[in-house]
XYZ file of C-alpha atoms in Angstrom:
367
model
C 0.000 0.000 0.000
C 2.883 2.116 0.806
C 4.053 1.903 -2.909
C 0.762 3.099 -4.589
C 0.215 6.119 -2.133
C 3.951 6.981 -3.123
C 3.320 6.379 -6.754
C 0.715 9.574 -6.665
C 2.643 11.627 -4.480
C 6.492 11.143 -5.309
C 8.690 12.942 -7.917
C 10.524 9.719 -9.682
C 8.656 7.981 -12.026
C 7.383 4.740 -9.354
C 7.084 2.278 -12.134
C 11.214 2.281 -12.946
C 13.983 -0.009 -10.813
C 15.725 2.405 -8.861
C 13.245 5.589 -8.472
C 13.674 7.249 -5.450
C 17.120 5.800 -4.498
C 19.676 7.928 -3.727
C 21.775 8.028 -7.211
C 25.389 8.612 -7.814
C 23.965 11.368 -9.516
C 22.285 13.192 -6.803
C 24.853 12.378 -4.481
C 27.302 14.560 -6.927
C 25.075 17.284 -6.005
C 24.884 16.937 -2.405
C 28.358 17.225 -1.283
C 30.408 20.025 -1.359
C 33.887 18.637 -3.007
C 33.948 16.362 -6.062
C 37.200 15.640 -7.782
C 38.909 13.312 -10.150
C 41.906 12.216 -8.736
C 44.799 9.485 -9.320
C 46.597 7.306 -6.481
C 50.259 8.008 -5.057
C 52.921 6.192 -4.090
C 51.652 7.034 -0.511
C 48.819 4.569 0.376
C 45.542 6.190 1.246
C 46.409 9.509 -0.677
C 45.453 11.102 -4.231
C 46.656 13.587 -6.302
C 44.243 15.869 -7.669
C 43.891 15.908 -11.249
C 40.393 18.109 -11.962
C 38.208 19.554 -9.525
C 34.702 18.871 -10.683
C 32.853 20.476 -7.253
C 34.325 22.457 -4.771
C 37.801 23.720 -4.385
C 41.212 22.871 -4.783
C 43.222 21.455 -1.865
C 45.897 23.688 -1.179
C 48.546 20.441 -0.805
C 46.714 19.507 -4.319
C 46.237 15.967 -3.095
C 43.563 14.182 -0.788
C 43.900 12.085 2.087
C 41.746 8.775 3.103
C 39.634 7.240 0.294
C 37.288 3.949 0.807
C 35.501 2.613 -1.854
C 32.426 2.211 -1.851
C 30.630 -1.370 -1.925
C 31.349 -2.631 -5.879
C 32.926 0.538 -7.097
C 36.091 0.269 -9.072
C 39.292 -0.868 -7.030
C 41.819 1.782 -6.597
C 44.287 -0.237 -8.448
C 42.198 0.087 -11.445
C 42.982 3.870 -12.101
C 47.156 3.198 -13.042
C 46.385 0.006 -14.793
C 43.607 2.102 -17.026
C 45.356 5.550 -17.009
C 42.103 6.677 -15.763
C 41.492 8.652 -12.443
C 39.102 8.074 -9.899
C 35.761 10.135 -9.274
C 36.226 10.516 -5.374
C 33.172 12.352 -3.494
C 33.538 13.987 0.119
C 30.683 14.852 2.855
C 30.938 17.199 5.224
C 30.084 15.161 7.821
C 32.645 12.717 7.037
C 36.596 13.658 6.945
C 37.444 10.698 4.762
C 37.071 11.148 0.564
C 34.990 8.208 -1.122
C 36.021 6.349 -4.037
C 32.953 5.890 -6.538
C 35.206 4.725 -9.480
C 37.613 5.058 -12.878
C 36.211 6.968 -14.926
C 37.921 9.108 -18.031
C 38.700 12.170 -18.268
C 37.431 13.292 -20.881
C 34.167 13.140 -18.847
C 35.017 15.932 -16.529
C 32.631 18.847 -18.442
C 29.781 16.232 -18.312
C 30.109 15.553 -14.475
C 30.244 19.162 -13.460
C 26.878 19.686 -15.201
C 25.433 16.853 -13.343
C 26.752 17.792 -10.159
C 25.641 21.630 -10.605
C 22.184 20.440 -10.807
C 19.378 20.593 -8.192
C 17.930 17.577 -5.888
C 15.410 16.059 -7.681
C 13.101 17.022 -4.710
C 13.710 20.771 -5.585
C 13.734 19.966 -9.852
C 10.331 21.705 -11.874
C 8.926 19.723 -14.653
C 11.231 21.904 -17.007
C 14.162 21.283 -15.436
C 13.863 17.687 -15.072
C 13.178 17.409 -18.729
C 16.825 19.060 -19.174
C 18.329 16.425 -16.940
C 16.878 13.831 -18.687
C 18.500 15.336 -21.963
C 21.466 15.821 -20.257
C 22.013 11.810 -19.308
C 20.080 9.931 -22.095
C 23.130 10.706 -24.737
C 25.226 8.406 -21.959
C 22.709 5.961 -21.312
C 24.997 2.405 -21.180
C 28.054 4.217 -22.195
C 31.187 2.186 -22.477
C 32.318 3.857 -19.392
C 30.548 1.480 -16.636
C 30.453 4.528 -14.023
C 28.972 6.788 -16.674
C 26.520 4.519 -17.348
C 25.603 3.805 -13.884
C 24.917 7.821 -13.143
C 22.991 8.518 -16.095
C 20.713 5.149 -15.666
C 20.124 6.234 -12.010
C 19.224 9.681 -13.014
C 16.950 8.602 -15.875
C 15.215 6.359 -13.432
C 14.731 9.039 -10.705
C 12.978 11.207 -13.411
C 9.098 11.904 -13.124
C 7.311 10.032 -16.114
C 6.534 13.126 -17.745
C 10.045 14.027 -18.377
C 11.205 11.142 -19.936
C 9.335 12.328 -23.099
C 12.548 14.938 -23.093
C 14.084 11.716 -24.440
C 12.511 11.240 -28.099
C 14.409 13.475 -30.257
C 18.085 12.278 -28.570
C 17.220 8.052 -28.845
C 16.884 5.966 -31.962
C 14.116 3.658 -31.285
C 16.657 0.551 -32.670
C 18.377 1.517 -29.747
C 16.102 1.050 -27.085
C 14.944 -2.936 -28.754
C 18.731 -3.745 -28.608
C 18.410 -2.699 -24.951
C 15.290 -4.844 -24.639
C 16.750 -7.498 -26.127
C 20.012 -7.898 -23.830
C 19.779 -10.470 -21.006
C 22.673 -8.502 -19.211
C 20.166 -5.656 -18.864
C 17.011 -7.034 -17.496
C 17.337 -5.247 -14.504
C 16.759 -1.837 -16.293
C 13.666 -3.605 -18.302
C 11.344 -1.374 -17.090
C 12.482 2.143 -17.391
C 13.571 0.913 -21.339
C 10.204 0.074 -21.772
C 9.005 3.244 -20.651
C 11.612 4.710 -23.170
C 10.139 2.574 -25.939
C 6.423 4.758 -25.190
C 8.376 7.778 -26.040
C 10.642 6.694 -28.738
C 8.931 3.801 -30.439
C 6.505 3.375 -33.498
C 3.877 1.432 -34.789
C 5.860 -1.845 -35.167
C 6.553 -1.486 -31.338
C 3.409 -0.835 -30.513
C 2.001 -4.011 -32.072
C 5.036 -5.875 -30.369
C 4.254 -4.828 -27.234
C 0.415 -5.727 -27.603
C 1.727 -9.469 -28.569
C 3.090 -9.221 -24.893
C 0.692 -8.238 -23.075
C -1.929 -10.689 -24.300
C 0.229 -12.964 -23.597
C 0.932 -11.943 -19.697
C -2.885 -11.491 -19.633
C -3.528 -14.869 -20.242
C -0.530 -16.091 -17.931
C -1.799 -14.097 -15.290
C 2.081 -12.887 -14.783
C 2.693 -9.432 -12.954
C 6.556 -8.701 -14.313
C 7.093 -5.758 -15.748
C 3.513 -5.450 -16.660
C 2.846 -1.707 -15.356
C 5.839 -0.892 -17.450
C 4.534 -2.351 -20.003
C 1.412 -0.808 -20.047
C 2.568 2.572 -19.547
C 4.184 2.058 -22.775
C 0.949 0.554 -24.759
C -0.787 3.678 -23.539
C 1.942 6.104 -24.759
C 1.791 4.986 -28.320
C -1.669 3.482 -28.285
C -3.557 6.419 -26.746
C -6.743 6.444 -25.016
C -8.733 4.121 -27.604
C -6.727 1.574 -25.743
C -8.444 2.684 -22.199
C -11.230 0.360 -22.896
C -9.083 -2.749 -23.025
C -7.178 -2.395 -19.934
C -10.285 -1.741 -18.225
C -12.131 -5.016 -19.822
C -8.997 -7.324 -19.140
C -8.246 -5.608 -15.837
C -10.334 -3.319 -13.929
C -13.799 -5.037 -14.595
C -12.038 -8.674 -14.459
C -12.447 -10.260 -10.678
C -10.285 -12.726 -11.003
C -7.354 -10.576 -11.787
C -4.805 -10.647 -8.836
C -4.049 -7.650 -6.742
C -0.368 -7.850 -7.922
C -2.070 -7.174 -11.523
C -4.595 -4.338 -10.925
C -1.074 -2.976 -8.609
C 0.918 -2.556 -11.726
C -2.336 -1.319 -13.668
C -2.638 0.960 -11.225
C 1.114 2.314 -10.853
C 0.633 2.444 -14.774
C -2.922 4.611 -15.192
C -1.204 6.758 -12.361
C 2.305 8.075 -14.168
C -0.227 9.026 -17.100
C -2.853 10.454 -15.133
C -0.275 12.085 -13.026
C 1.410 13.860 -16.693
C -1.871 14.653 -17.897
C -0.967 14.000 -21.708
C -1.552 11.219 -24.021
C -3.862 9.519 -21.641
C -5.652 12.590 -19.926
C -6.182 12.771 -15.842
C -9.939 12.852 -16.368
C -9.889 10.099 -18.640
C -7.776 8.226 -16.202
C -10.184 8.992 -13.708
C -13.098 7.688 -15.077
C -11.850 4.514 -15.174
C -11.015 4.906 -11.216
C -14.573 5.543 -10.214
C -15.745 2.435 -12.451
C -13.461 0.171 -10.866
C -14.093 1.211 -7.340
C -17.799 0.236 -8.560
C -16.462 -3.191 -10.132
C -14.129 -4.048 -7.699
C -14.663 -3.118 -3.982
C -12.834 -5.562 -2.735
C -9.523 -3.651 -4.059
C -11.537 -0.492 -4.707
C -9.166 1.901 -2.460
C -6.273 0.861 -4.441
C -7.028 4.307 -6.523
C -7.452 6.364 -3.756
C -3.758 7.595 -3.247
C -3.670 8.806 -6.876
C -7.336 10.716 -6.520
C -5.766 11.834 -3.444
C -3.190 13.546 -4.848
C -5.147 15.213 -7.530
C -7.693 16.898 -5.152
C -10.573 14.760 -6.619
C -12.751 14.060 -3.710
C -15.924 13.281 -5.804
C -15.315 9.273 -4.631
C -16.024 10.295 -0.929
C -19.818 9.253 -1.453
C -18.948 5.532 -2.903
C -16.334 5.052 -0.564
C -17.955 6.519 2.566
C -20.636 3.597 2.136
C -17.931 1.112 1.457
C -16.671 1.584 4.979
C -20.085 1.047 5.994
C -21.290 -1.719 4.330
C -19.927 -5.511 5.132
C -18.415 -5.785 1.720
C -15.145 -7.506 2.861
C -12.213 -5.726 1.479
C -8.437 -6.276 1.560
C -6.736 -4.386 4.313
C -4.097 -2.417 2.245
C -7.445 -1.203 0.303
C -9.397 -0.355 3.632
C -6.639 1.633 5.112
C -6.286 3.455 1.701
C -10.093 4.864 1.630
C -9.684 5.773 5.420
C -6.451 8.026 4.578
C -8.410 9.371 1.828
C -11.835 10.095 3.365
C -9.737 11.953 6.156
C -7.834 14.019 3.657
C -11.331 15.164 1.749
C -12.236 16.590 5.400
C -8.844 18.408 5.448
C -9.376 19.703 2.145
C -12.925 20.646 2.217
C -14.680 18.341 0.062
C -17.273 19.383 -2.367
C -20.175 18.831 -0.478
C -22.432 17.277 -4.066
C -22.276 13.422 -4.480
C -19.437 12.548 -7.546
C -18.744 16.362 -7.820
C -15.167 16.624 -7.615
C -13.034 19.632 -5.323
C -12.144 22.568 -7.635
C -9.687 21.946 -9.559
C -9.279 18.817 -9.075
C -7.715 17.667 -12.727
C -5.631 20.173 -13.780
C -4.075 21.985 -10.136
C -0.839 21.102 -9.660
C 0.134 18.554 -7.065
C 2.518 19.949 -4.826
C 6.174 18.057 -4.530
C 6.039 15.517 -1.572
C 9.215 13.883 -0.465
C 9.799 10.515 -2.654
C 9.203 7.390 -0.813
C 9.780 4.359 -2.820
C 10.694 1.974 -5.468
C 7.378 0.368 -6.892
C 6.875 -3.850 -8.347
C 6.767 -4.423 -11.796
């Protein structure tokens, strides 16, 4: 339950691996002192080679240095000729190791590390991050890679559309297609919405009747999010018949339907808020047993016009699962907070296109 009441309220897109993990990325723009530096002959010291954040130490070298968990081995930086990207908190007098990395890179990490926390990013200026990173998106530079996948995946759905005019569409199916990158599956997919074309579009259809009929929950919000993007709202009535009016579907299902009718509903664009909404208020009708599963995303959109359906749900002795219980009571106490409309279905001024204030991000969501 946690995930979907994050997936309406947080900043990074909830259906990708990774969203709302700290990323190398952010943590570039955290500290105060960012540097690429080599090793000495002096264990636990480096020489300086390129501030990217911060200033220069007077000595021009840095003491300490740990890597962190999996991060390149110091020994990798003479055997490469590459320095290290080391990172150091205030809090902590010790510089971190992150990795090798070349160079040549230097002008691209002090843009990423002069950016903002991606609590404190508008919708504008995460679009310009995502340009920034998708050019370097699995870069033959593992550490490059690794910071502009996290970013990507900390991005708000909306801003991944920055993507289409820097990513061949080729690109993204060769990415699909490697076994080594499963574990970024989902945030490609989302890519392939954005980027793809009608031959994708049909592929991904071929998919997801097949995971309908298997019943099988991977990657399916994912998947779905991308269906929508190219498909547009004609394809509304299909999730709804093969998910939101189906009770035999599983809640791990309508979860990843969910997560996926939120990011659009949430951007407002190819699938519109109210249309995403209208299929909310017929599934609370069709399914009460799951029916506050929407409520975080309604929430979040100042749309208290389910009050009167759900009011009676916590009345009547329809039995309902308790994820879905707590859900409308967190709701029905936020309409009083907000001031309700006080007409039956009647949604709060407005309720579609207001914008939803930032909230801190909370979560990474199932696929």
């Amino acid at each position: 339950m946690a995930l979907l009441w994050a997936s309406a309220e947080a900043v990074a897109c909830p259906i990708c691996l990774g969203a709302g993990q700290p990323s190398t990325a952010q943590e570039l723009i955290t500290v105060p002192d960012v540097v690429l530096a080599v090793p000495t002959r002096d264990a636990g010291r480096f020489r300086v080679t390129q501030v990217i954040k911060g200033k220069r130490p007077p000595s021009g070298t840095v003491e300490g240095g740990y890597p962190r968990s999996g991060a390149v081995p110091d020994t990798a930086a003479p055997r490469s000729g590459k320095p290290l990207l080391l990172v150091r908190d205030e809090q902590l007098p010790a510089w971190e190791v992150l990795g090798a990395i070349d160079a040549g890179h230097a002008g691209w990490l002090r843009k990423v590390a002069a950016g903002k926390r991606a609590p404190d990013m508008s919708e504008e200026e995460w679009r310009a991050r995502v340009a920034l990173v998708v050019p370097y998106l699995e870069s033959p530079e593992p550490l490059v890679a690794e910071i502009a996948y996290a970013e990507l995946a900390a991005a708000p759905y909306a801003a991944l559309r920055a993507a289409k005019p820097r990513l061949r569409a080729s690109v993204v199916r060769r990415w699909l297609a490697d076994p080594d990158l499963a574990a970024r599956q989902a945030s490609y997919l989302l890519l392939l919405g954005f980027v793809g074309n009608a031959q994708d579009a049909t592929a991904l259809e071929q998919r997801l009747d097949a995971t309908s009929r298997s019943g099988d929950a991977t990657n399916l919000g994912a998947m779905l999010a991308a269906d929508l993007e190219l498909r547009g709202e004609a394809r509304m009535k299909w999730v709804e018949d093969t998910y939101l009016r189906n009770p035999k579907r599983s809640t791990r299902e309508i979860e990843a339907v969910i997560l996926a009718l939120g990011v659009h509903g949430q951007a407002n664009g190819t699938i519109s808020r109210e249309r995403v909404t209208r299929s909310y208020r017929m599934f609370i009708g069709e399914r009460k047993d799951l029916a506050g599963l929407v409520a975080p995303d309604l929430a979040a959109w100042n749309d208290w016009g389910a009050v009167p359906e759900y009011a009676a749900l916590m009345k009547s002795d329809v039995r309902q699962q308790g994820p879905s219980r707590f859900a409308i009571a967190v709701y029905l106490r936020q309409s009083r907070g907000a001031g309700e409309t006080s007409r039956p279905g009647v949604p709060a001024t407005g309720s579609f296109n207001s914008p939803v204030a930032k909230p801190n991000t909370l979560l990474v969501a199932p696929h």
